[in-house]
Coordinates of C-alpha atoms and ligand atoms in Angstrom, one line a residue:
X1421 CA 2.8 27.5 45.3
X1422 CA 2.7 24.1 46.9
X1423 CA 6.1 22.4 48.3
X1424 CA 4.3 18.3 47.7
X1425 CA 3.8 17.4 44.0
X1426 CA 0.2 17.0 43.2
X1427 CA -1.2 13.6 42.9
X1428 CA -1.7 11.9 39.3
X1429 CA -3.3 9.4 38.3
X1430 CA -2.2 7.7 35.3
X1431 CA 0.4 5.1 33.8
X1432 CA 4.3 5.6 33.9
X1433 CA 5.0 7.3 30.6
X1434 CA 7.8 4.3 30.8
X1435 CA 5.3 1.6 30.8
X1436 CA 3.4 0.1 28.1
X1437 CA 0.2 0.3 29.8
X1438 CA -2.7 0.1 27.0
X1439 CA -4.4 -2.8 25.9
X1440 CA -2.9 -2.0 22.6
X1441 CA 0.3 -3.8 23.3
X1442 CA -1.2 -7.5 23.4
X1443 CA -3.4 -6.2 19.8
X1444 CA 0.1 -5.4 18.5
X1445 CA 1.9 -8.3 19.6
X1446 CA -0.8 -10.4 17.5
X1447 CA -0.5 -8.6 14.9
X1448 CA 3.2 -9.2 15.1
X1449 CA 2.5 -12.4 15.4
X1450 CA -0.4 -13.3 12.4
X1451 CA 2.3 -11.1 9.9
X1452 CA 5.1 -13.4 10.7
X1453 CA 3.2 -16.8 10.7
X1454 CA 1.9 -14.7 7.0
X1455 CA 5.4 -14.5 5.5
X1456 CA 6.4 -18.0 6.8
X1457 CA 3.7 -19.5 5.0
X1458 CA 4.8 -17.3 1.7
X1459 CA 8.1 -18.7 1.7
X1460 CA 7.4 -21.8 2.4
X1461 CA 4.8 -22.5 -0.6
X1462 CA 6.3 -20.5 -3.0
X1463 CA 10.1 -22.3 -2.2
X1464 CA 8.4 -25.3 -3.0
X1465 CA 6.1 -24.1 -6.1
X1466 CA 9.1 -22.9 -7.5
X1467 CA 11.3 -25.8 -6.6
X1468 CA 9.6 -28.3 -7.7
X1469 CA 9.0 -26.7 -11.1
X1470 CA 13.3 -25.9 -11.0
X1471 CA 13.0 -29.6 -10.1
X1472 CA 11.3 -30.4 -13.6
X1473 CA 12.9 -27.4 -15.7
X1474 CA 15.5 -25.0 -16.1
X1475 CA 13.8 -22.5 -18.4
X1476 CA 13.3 -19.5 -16.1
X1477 CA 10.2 -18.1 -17.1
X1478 CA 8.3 -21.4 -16.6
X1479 CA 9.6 -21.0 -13.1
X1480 CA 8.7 -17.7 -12.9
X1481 CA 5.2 -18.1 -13.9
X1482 CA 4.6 -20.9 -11.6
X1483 CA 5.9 -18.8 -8.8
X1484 CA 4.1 -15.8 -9.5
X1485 CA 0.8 -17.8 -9.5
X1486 CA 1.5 -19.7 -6.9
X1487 CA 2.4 -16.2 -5.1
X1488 CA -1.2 -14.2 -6.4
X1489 CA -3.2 -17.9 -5.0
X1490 CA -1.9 -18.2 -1.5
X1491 CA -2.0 -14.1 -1.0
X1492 CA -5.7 -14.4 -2.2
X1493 CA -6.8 -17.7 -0.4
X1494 CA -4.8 -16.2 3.1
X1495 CA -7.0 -12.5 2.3
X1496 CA -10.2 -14.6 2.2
X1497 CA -9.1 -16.6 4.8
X1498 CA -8.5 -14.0 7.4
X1499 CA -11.8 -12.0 5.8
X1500 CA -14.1 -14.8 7.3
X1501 CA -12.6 -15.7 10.3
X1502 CA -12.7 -12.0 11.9
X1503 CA -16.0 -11.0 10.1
X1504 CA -17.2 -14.2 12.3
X1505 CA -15.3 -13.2 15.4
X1506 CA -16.6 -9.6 14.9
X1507 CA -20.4 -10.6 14.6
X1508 CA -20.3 -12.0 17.7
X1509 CA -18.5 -9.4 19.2
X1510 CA -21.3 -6.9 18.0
X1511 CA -23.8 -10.0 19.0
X1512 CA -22.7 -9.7 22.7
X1513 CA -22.6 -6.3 22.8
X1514 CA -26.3 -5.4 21.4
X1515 CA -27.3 -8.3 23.9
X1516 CA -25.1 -6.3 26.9
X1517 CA -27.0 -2.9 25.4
X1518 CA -30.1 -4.3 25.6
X1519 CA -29.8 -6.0 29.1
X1520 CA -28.2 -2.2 30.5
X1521 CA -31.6 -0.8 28.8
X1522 CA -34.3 -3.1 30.1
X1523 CA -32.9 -4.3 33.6
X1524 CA -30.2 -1.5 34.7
X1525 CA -30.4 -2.4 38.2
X1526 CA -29.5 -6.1 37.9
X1527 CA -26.6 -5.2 35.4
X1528 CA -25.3 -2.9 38.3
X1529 CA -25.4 -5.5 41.1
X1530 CA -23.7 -7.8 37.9
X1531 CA -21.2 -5.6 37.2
X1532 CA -20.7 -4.8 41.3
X1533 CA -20.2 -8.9 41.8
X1534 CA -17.5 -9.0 39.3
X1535 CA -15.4 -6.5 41.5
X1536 CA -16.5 -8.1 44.5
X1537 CA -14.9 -11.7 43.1
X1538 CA -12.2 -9.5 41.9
X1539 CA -11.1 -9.3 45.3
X1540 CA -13.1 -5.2 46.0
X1541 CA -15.0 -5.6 49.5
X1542 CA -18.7 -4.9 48.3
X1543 CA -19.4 -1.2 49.6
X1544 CA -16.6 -0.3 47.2
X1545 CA -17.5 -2.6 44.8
X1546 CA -20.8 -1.5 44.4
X1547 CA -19.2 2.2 44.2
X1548 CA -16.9 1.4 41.4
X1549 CA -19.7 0.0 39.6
X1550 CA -21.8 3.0 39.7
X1551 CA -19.3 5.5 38.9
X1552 CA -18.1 3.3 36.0
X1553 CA -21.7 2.8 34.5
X1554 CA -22.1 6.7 35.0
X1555 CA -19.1 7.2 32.9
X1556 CA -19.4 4.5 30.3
X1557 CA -21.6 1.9 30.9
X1558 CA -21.4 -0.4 28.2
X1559 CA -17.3 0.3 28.2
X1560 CA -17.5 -1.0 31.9
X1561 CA -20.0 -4.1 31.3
X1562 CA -17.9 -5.0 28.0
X1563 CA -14.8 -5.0 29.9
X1564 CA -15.5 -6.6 32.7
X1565 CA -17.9 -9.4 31.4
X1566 CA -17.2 -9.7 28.0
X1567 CA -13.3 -8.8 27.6
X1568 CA -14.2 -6.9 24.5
X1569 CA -13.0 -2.7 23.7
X1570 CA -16.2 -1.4 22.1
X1571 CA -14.1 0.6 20.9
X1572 CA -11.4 -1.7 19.0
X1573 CA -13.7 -4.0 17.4
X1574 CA -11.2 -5.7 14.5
X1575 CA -11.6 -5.2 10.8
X1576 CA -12.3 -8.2 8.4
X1577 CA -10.8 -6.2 5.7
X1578 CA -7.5 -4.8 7.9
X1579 CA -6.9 -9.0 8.5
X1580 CA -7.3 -9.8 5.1
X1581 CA -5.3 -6.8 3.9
X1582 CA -2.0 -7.4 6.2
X1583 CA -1.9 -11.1 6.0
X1584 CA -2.0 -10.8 2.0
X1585 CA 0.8 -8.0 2.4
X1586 CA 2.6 -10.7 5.1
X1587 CA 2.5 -13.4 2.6
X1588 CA 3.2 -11.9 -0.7
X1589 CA 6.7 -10.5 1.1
X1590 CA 7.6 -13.5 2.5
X1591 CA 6.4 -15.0 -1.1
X1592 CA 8.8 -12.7 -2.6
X1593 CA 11.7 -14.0 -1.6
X1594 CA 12.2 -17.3 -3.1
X1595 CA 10.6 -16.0 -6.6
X1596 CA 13.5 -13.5 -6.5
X1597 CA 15.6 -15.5 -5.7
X1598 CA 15.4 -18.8 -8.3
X1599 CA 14.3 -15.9 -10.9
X1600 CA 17.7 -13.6 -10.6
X1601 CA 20.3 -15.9 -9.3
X1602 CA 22.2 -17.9 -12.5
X1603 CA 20.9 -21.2 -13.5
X1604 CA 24.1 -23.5 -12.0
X1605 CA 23.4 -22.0 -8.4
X1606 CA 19.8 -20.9 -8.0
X1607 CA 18.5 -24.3 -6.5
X1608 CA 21.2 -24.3 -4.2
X1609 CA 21.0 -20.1 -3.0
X1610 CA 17.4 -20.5 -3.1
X1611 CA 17.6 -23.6 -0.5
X1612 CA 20.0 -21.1 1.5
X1613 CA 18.1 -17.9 1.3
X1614 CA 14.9 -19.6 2.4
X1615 CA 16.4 -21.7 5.5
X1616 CA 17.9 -18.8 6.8
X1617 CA 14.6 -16.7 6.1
X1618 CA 12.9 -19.5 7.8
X1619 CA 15.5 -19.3 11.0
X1620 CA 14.5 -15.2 11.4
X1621 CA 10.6 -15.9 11.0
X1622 CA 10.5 -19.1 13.5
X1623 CA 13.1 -17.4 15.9
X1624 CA 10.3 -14.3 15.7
X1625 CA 7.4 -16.1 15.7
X1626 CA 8.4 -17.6 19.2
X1627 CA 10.0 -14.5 20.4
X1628 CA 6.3 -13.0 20.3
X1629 CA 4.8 -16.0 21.5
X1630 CA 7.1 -16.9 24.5
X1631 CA 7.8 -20.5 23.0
X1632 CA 11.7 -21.8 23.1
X1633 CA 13.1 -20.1 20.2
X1634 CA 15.7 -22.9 19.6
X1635 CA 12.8 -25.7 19.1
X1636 CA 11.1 -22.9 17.2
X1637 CA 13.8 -22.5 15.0
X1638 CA 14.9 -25.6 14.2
X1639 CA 11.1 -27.2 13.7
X1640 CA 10.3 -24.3 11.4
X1641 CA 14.0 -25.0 9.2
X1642 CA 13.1 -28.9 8.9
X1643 CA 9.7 -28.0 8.2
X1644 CA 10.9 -25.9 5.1
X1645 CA 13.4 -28.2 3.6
X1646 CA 11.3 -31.2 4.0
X1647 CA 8.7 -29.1 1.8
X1648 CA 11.3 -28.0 -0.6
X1649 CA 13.0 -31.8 -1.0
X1650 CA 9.7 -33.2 -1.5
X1651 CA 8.2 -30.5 -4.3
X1652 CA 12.0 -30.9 -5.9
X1653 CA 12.2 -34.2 -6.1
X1654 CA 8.3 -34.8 -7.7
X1655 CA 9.3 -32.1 -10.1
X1656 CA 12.6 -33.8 -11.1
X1657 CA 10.2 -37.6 -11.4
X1658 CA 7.1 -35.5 -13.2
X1659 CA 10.0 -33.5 -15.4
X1660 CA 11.6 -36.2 -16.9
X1661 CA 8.8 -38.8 -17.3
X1662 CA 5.9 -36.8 -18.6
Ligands
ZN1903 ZN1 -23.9 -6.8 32.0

C-alpha cells in the first residue's frame, strides 16, 4: 500500500463544474420570464372583462382563451427561434466536420493557435491539440471555435414545451383567482395576488440574471398594474357604452 494519495483528476464533487449549470440557469430563467408573461396577460384579459362585467363565466371564458392563445403563440414562438438557432448550430458543425475531413492538418495547427492565444506556450499547445483531436475531434474544434456541445444541441420542441408549461402556470393564477374569489372582492384580491406574484417572478428573474433585484422588482410590479389599470378601465368604458 502506498502512504501518498494517488493523484485525480477531476472536479470537486463540491463544485458545480459542468457546462450544465449556465443551460440550467437559462432555463431558470426563459420559465420565469414564461410565467411573468402568463400573469401579466391573463390579469389584464380577465380584468378588463371584470372591468365590463360581473357575470363570472364571461370572465372565465375570456380568461381561459386568453390563457390557451398566449401558451400557444409562446410554444410557436420558442418552436422557431431554437429550430433556427439549432440549424445553424448543425450548419457549423457539418462545415467544422467537413473542414476536419478534407484539410486535418490545417484544423490541427487551428485548433493548436486557439491554445496558444489562450495563453499555452506552442510545444504544448500543439500537444493538447493532438491529443484532444485523437480523442474527440469535432468535440475539441466545436468547443474551442464554435462554443457549441455537439452533444447538447437544444430541442425546438423541449422550448416550446416548457415555455407553454411556464406560461399557462403563471396564467393560472389570476383565472383562479377572479373565477373563485366572491364577486365584492375578486378585482381587488386579484390585483393583490398578481402584484405579489409579480414581486417573486421579477425578484427571480434578476436573481438568475445578476441584475439589482430591487429595480427588478419594482419595474416588474409597475409594469403589471399599469397593464391591469389600463385593461380595467377600457373594460369598465367598453362595458357600459356598448
Ligand atoms: Zn476547426
Amino acid at each position: 500500500m502506498t502512504t501518498e494519495a494517488p493523484f485525480v483528476a477531476g472536479p470537486h464533487e463540491d463544485e458545480p463544474h459542468d457546462t450544465g449549470i449556465n443551460n440550467r440557469l437559462n432555463w431558470l430563467r426563459a420559465g420565469v420570464l414564461g410565467a411573468n408573461d402568463g400573469i401579466v396577460s391573463t390579469a389584464g384579459i380577465v380584468m378588463g372583462v371584470a372591468g365590463a362585467t360581473s357575470e363570472r363565466g364571461t370572465i372565465v371564458l375570456a380568461g381561459v382563451a386568453g390563457l390557451a392563445a398566449g401558451a400557444l403563440s409562446m410554444g410557436a414562438g420558442e418552436y422557431v427561434s431554437v429550430s433556427t438557432q439549432k440549424d445553424s448550430e448543425l450548419a457549423l458543425l457539418d462545415k467544422e466536420r467537413r473542414e476536419l475531413a478534407e484539410e486535418p492538418e490545417d484544423e490541427l495547427e487551428e485548433l493548436a493557435g486557439l491554445y496558444v492565444e489562450k495563453g499555452l506556450s506552442e510545444e504544448l499547445a500543439l500537444q493538447v491539440a493532438r491529443e484532444l483531436t485523437a480523442h474527440d475531434a469535432l468535440g475539441a474544434h466545436a468547443e474551442a471555435e464554435l462554443g457549441i456541445d455537439p452533444d447538447d444541441i437544444s430541442s425546438p420542441w423541449n422550448a416550446a414545451f416548457a415555455s407553454m408549461i411556464a406560461f399557462t402556470i403563471g396564467a393560472l393564477l389570476p383565472l383562479l383567482t377572479i373565477t373563485l374569489v366572491a364577486p365584492g372582492a375578486r378585482v381587488a384580491v386579484t390585483v393583490l395576488s398578481v402584484l405579489l406574484a409579480l414581486a417573486i417572478t421579477g425578484w427571480a428573474s434578476a436573481r438568475f440574471g445578476y441584475g439589482a433585484s430591487r429595480r427588478a422588482v419594482v419595474r416588474n410590479v409597475l409594469g403589471g398594474l399599469f397593464a391591469m389599470a389600463v385593461t380595467y378601465a377600457i373594460g369598465s368604458l367598453l362595458g357600459t357604452h356598448v
